[in-house]
Each structure stands twice: as structure tokens, then as C-alpha cells.
């Protein structure tokens, strides 16, 4: 049974697009036929993060308006065999997204045999963000261990629980997952940052993973390679764990505790 | 610095301040943002029905929805006017 997963957060800049790119790549690497849709109409960026910005011809709004076929608009990912990207429109306004239009696109994707559709939500709680979560079966709420991000995550959870199709039709609610990104175990240890336990306690949503703060994320976006593909990177491993947990595999949390560097390491440096 | 704070007691860590502030604001916003929009209409209609039989005003009726874990409680509080002694 095909599933729609929304990556959402309320606040901007917390790592929704980074997560959408890595999570959808992770599903495709596991052999699932996956599509990832950018819902940020007017400010598309998923194409840059996935490294396919020069191959964009048609977009989501073109498909909704019947100006292009879905198969013309889908871009095949350069890293994964089973992954396709549907970019957002760069020029039109947000009203171009209609509920019927989005529903039609999703149905067609399932008809084409896609097993997972990942919806990359824009920031905020406006139309684009609501459209991205309307048809979700599951939601990954991305939050930084920081006050404004946690508060906005709680707001978006409220919207999921009231405006999603599942909520409106009184079906089984959207399955919620919490993903904490930009986590610094050292600062948590020093009492400068909310711990993942604090955030989870505040939001009361099951934790699907913790992504450590890392320079690698910028390195990945510079090159247009989703972070999950990086070699020897904690971020890549952490995202692989997220995908595994999503597929109901048991993975203990990693990169959440801080070990003080030994005296030798402090004297001689090194990573 | 660490030696001084050891002797004079340290300030509360900012993370615990953040947690405390968040738990208050989130609890507050959960109750105010997630109230269903039918409450005012319900209140109005209840008053119409009750005022047919008893003389009550808009302020004599309080409708509140509370949520405790998985259980929602609709609380309707009606203050009846004092009966004049017969």
C-alpha cells in the first residue's frame, strides 16, 4: 500500500529539505520506488539540494494545470535508480496549488507504481504547508533543540491533527514522528541546549532519530548530493538509521552522547 | 570562572530555562489553539434553549473543552438565577 509522508516543521531553516532529500534517497536505496515533491511554490530548493536544478523543465504547477504530463515533469535522480523528483514552480503564486490538483498528482503517482511519496513542506502554516500535509499518511516533524523551533513544531502538529484529510474524515490519525536535527551532544552536556529527551517530552511525539550538527550538511548541499550519500559521515549514518526505524527496524540512538576528549587528543588535536 | 561558580553557586543552565518556558507556552497554546470552532455556536444555541425555561443571560453559561491524554471533556456550566422566595 503506497504511503504519503510529509516532512514539515513550521519554522524555516531547520532542515526540512535536507531531510526530504536524504530520507527519500534512503527509501530508494532500500529498493522502494520513491517520489519526492517540493511544495515550496515560489521558492524551490529541493532541486538544488538533490543536484538536478539544471534538468528542471516542468514543475508541480504545470502538471496540476495540465500543461505537462507527470512523466514529463518527473526528474530521475542521478544517485538512485528508484528515485524521482517533482520540483516546485519558481514563478507562480501559492494559490496555484489546489487540493484537487494535488490529489490528482498523488493518485497518478500511485498508479505509476510509486510506493512512497515524500512531500517537502515549505515553512510557515500557509497554503503550501497545509497542502503538503493534507494527504499525508505519516509525518516527520523536523525540530531543532531550540525554543522557537519546538514551539512551531507544536503548532504544526496541531494543524496535522485538524486539517489533514485523515483528521477531517475521522480516519486513523496521521502517524507522527519527531526528528531532531542540528543536535550538539556537547552543548547538551554543558546545559546549553535542550536534550532530545526534553524536546520529546515537550512535543509528546515518538522519536525517529537525532541528526548531529555537522559541517558535512553544508558540504553536501554545496555539491548537490543528499547528505545520506556522504562517506564516513555521522549525518549519513544518522539518516540511514532514520530510514531503518521508519521501516520498523530496531536501531539504537547514536551520536547523542558526548565524550570528553582525552588529554592526548587535546594536546595533539585531531578529529 | 568554573572555580568561582563552584564556590558561589552557578546560575541555572539556559537549557532548563528553555524547557520551563516552553512547557508553559506550549500547554497554554494547546488549549487555546486547538479548541474546536463550534464552541461559540454551541454556547449560543444552549442559551436559546435554556432561556425558554429559565431566565439566563450570556454570561451565565460557560462552555469549555478540556483534553486529558486521550479523553476529551466538554464542560458546560450554567448558573441559574436565584429563585425569589415564594
Short mmCIF file of N, CA, C and O in Angstrom, two decimals, chain A residues 146-148 150-151 153-155 157-159 161 188-195 197-198 201-204, chain B residues 12-31 33-34 37 67-69:
data_model
loop_
_atom_site.label_atom_id
_atom_site.label_comp_id
_atom_site.label_asym_id
_atom_site.label_seq_id
_atom_site.Cartn_x
_atom_site.Cartn_y
_atom_site.Cartn_z
N UNK A 146 15.72 24.00 20.11
CA UNK A 146 15.78 25.46 20.28
C UNK A 146 14.34 25.94 20.44
O UNK A 146 13.43 25.39 19.81
N UNK A 147 14.11 26.97 21.26
CA UNK A 147 12.74 27.30 21.68
C UNK A 147 11.76 27.60 20.54
O UNK A 147 10.66 27.06 20.52
N UNK A 148 12.15 28.45 19.58
CA UNK A 148 11.16 28.82 18.56
C UNK A 148 10.82 27.64 17.66
O UNK A 148 9.68 27.48 17.25
N UNK A 150 10.81 24.42 18.52
CA UNK A 150 9.96 23.47 19.26
C UNK A 150 8.53 23.98 19.32
O UNK A 150 7.57 23.24 19.11
N UNK A 151 8.38 25.27 19.58
CA UNK A 151 7.04 25.84 19.64
C UNK A 151 6.32 25.71 18.30
O UNK A 151 5.15 25.33 18.23
N UNK A 153 6.92 23.58 15.95
CA UNK A 153 6.61 22.16 15.71
C UNK A 153 5.30 21.78 16.38
O UNK A 153 4.50 21.03 15.82
N UNK A 154 5.08 22.31 17.56
CA UNK A 154 3.83 22.01 18.25
C UNK A 154 2.63 22.58 17.50
O UNK A 154 1.58 21.95 17.41
N UNK A 155 2.82 23.78 16.93
CA UNK A 155 1.75 24.37 16.12
C UNK A 155 1.42 23.50 14.91
O UNK A 155 0.27 23.25 14.60
N UNK A 157 1.94 20.37 14.54
CA UNK A 157 1.29 19.13 14.99
C UNK A 157 -0.21 19.36 15.16
O UNK A 157 -1.04 18.53 14.78
N UNK A 158 -0.57 20.53 15.70
CA UNK A 158 -1.98 20.88 15.86
C UNK A 158 -2.69 20.95 14.51
O UNK A 158 -3.82 20.49 14.37
N UNK A 159 -1.99 21.49 13.51
CA UNK A 159 -2.58 21.60 12.17
C UNK A 159 -2.73 20.22 11.53
O UNK A 159 -3.76 19.93 10.91
N UNK A 161 -3.28 17.53 13.10
CA UNK A 161 -4.37 16.85 13.79
C UNK A 161 -5.73 17.46 13.49
O UNK A 161 -6.75 16.92 13.90
N UNK A 188 24.53 20.03 24.91
CA UNK A 188 23.51 19.45 25.79
C UNK A 188 24.16 19.09 27.13
O UNK A 188 23.63 19.41 28.20
N UNK A 189 25.32 18.46 27.03
CA UNK A 189 26.06 18.06 28.23
C UNK A 189 26.37 19.28 29.11
O UNK A 189 26.30 19.21 30.33
N UNK A 190 26.66 20.39 28.47
CA UNK A 190 27.01 21.60 29.22
C UNK A 190 25.80 22.41 29.66
O UNK A 190 25.94 23.50 30.23
N UNK A 191 24.62 21.88 29.37
CA UNK A 191 23.40 22.56 29.80
C UNK A 191 23.05 23.77 28.97
O UNK A 191 22.27 24.63 29.39
N UNK A 192 23.58 23.85 27.75
CA UNK A 192 23.32 25.00 26.89
C UNK A 192 22.26 24.70 25.83
O UNK A 192 21.86 25.60 25.09
N UNK A 193 21.87 23.43 25.72
CA UNK A 193 20.95 23.06 24.66
C UNK A 193 19.93 22.05 25.21
O UNK A 193 20.29 21.20 26.03
N UNK A 194 18.69 22.18 24.75
CA UNK A 194 17.66 21.22 25.14
C UNK A 194 18.10 19.82 24.71
O UNK A 194 18.60 19.64 23.61
N UNK A 195 17.90 18.84 25.56
CA UNK A 195 18.25 17.47 25.17
C UNK A 195 17.13 16.88 24.32
O UNK A 195 16.01 17.40 24.31
N UNK A 197 15.59 14.31 24.87
CA UNK A 197 14.53 13.85 25.78
C UNK A 197 13.60 15.00 26.17
O UNK A 197 12.38 14.83 26.25
N UNK A 198 14.21 16.18 26.39
CA UNK A 198 13.39 17.37 26.71
C UNK A 198 12.41 17.66 25.58
O UNK A 198 11.23 17.88 25.80
N UNK A 201 9.70 15.12 25.32
CA UNK A 201 8.77 15.27 26.43
C UNK A 201 7.81 16.43 26.18
O UNK A 201 6.62 16.35 26.47
N UNK A 202 8.33 17.52 25.60
CA UNK A 202 7.50 18.69 25.33
C UNK A 202 6.50 18.41 24.21
O UNK A 202 5.34 18.81 24.30
N UNK A 203 6.94 17.75 23.14
CA UNK A 203 6.07 17.57 21.98
C UNK A 203 5.26 16.28 22.03
O UNK A 203 4.25 16.15 21.34
N UNK A 204 5.69 15.33 22.83
CA UNK A 204 4.98 14.06 23.01
C UNK A 204 4.72 13.33 21.69
O UNK A 204 3.60 12.95 21.38
N UNK B 12 21.29 29.08 36.91
CA UNK B 12 20.64 27.93 36.29
C UNK B 12 21.06 27.81 34.83
O UNK B 12 21.23 28.83 34.15
N UNK B 13 21.22 26.58 34.36
CA UNK B 13 21.63 26.37 32.98
C UNK B 13 20.52 26.84 32.04
O UNK B 13 19.34 26.66 32.32
N UNK B 14 20.92 27.42 30.90
CA UNK B 14 19.92 28.01 30.00
C UNK B 14 18.98 26.95 29.41
O UNK B 14 17.83 27.24 29.13
N UNK B 15 19.48 25.72 29.24
CA UNK B 15 18.63 24.68 28.66
C UNK B 15 17.42 24.41 29.55
O UNK B 15 16.31 24.23 29.06
N UNK B 16 17.63 24.42 30.86
CA UNK B 16 16.50 24.15 31.75
C UNK B 16 15.53 25.34 31.78
O UNK B 16 14.32 25.16 31.93
N UNK B 17 16.06 26.54 31.60
CA UNK B 17 15.19 27.72 31.48
C UNK B 17 14.32 27.58 30.24
O UNK B 17 13.10 27.80 30.26
N UNK B 18 14.97 27.16 29.13
CA UNK B 18 14.24 26.98 27.87
C UNK B 18 13.12 25.97 28.03
O UNK B 18 11.99 26.18 27.58
N UNK B 19 13.42 24.88 28.70
CA UNK B 19 12.43 23.81 28.85
C UNK B 19 11.23 24.30 29.65
O UNK B 19 10.07 24.04 29.30
N UNK B 20 11.52 25.03 30.71
CA UNK B 20 10.44 25.52 31.56
C UNK B 20 9.55 26.50 30.80
O UNK B 20 8.32 26.40 30.83
N UNK B 21 10.19 27.43 30.07
CA UNK B 21 9.40 28.41 29.30
C UNK B 21 8.56 27.71 28.24
O UNK B 21 7.39 28.04 28.05
N UNK B 22 9.16 26.73 27.56
CA UNK B 22 8.43 26.03 26.51
C UNK B 22 7.26 25.23 27.07
O UNK B 22 6.18 25.23 26.48
N UNK B 23 7.46 24.57 28.19
CA UNK B 23 6.37 23.74 28.70
C UNK B 23 5.17 24.62 29.07
O UNK B 23 4.02 24.22 28.86
N UNK B 24 5.43 25.82 29.56
CA UNK B 24 4.31 26.73 29.89
C UNK B 24 3.60 27.22 28.63
O UNK B 24 2.38 27.12 28.53
N UNK B 25 4.38 27.70 27.66
CA UNK B 25 3.75 28.31 26.47
C UNK B 25 3.05 27.25 25.62
O UNK B 25 1.97 27.47 25.07
N UNK B 26 3.65 26.06 25.53
CA UNK B 26 3.02 25.01 24.72
C UNK B 26 1.71 24.56 25.35
O UNK B 26 0.69 24.41 24.67
N UNK B 27 1.72 24.40 26.67
CA UNK B 27 0.47 23.99 27.35
C UNK B 27 -0.61 25.04 27.13
O UNK B 27 -1.77 24.71 26.84
N UNK B 28 -0.21 26.30 27.19
CA UNK B 28 -1.18 27.38 27.01
C UNK B 28 -1.72 27.40 25.59
O UNK B 28 -2.93 27.49 25.36
N UNK B 29 -0.81 27.27 24.60
CA UNK B 29 -1.25 27.34 23.21
C UNK B 29 -2.04 26.11 22.79
O UNK B 29 -2.90 26.20 21.92
N UNK B 30 -1.76 24.98 23.41
CA UNK B 30 -2.53 23.78 23.07
C UNK B 30 -3.99 23.97 23.43
O UNK B 30 -4.87 23.60 22.68
N UNK B 31 -4.25 24.57 24.58
CA UNK B 31 -5.65 24.72 24.97
C UNK B 31 -6.33 25.81 24.16
O UNK B 31 -7.49 25.67 23.78
N UNK B 33 -5.35 27.11 21.01
CA UNK B 33 -5.38 26.93 19.55
C UNK B 33 -6.21 25.74 19.10
O UNK B 33 -6.66 25.69 17.97
N UNK B 34 -6.35 24.76 19.96
CA UNK B 34 -6.97 23.53 19.50
C UNK B 34 -8.42 23.42 19.90
O UNK B 34 -9.02 22.37 19.77
N UNK B 37 -14.02 25.09 16.65
CA UNK B 37 -14.69 26.36 16.38
C UNK B 37 -16.19 26.31 16.65
O UNK B 37 -16.86 27.32 16.54
N UNK B 67 -8.79 18.65 27.50
CA UNK B 67 -8.26 17.39 26.98
C UNK B 67 -7.29 16.81 28.00
O UNK B 67 -6.37 17.48 28.44
N UNK B 68 -7.54 15.57 28.39
CA UNK B 68 -6.62 14.89 29.29
C UNK B 68 -6.22 13.59 28.62
O UNK B 68 -7.04 12.70 28.46
N UNK B 69 -4.96 13.51 28.19
CA UNK B 69 -4.46 12.35 27.44
C UNK B 69 -5.38 12.04 26.28
O UNK B 69 -5.52 12.86 25.39
#
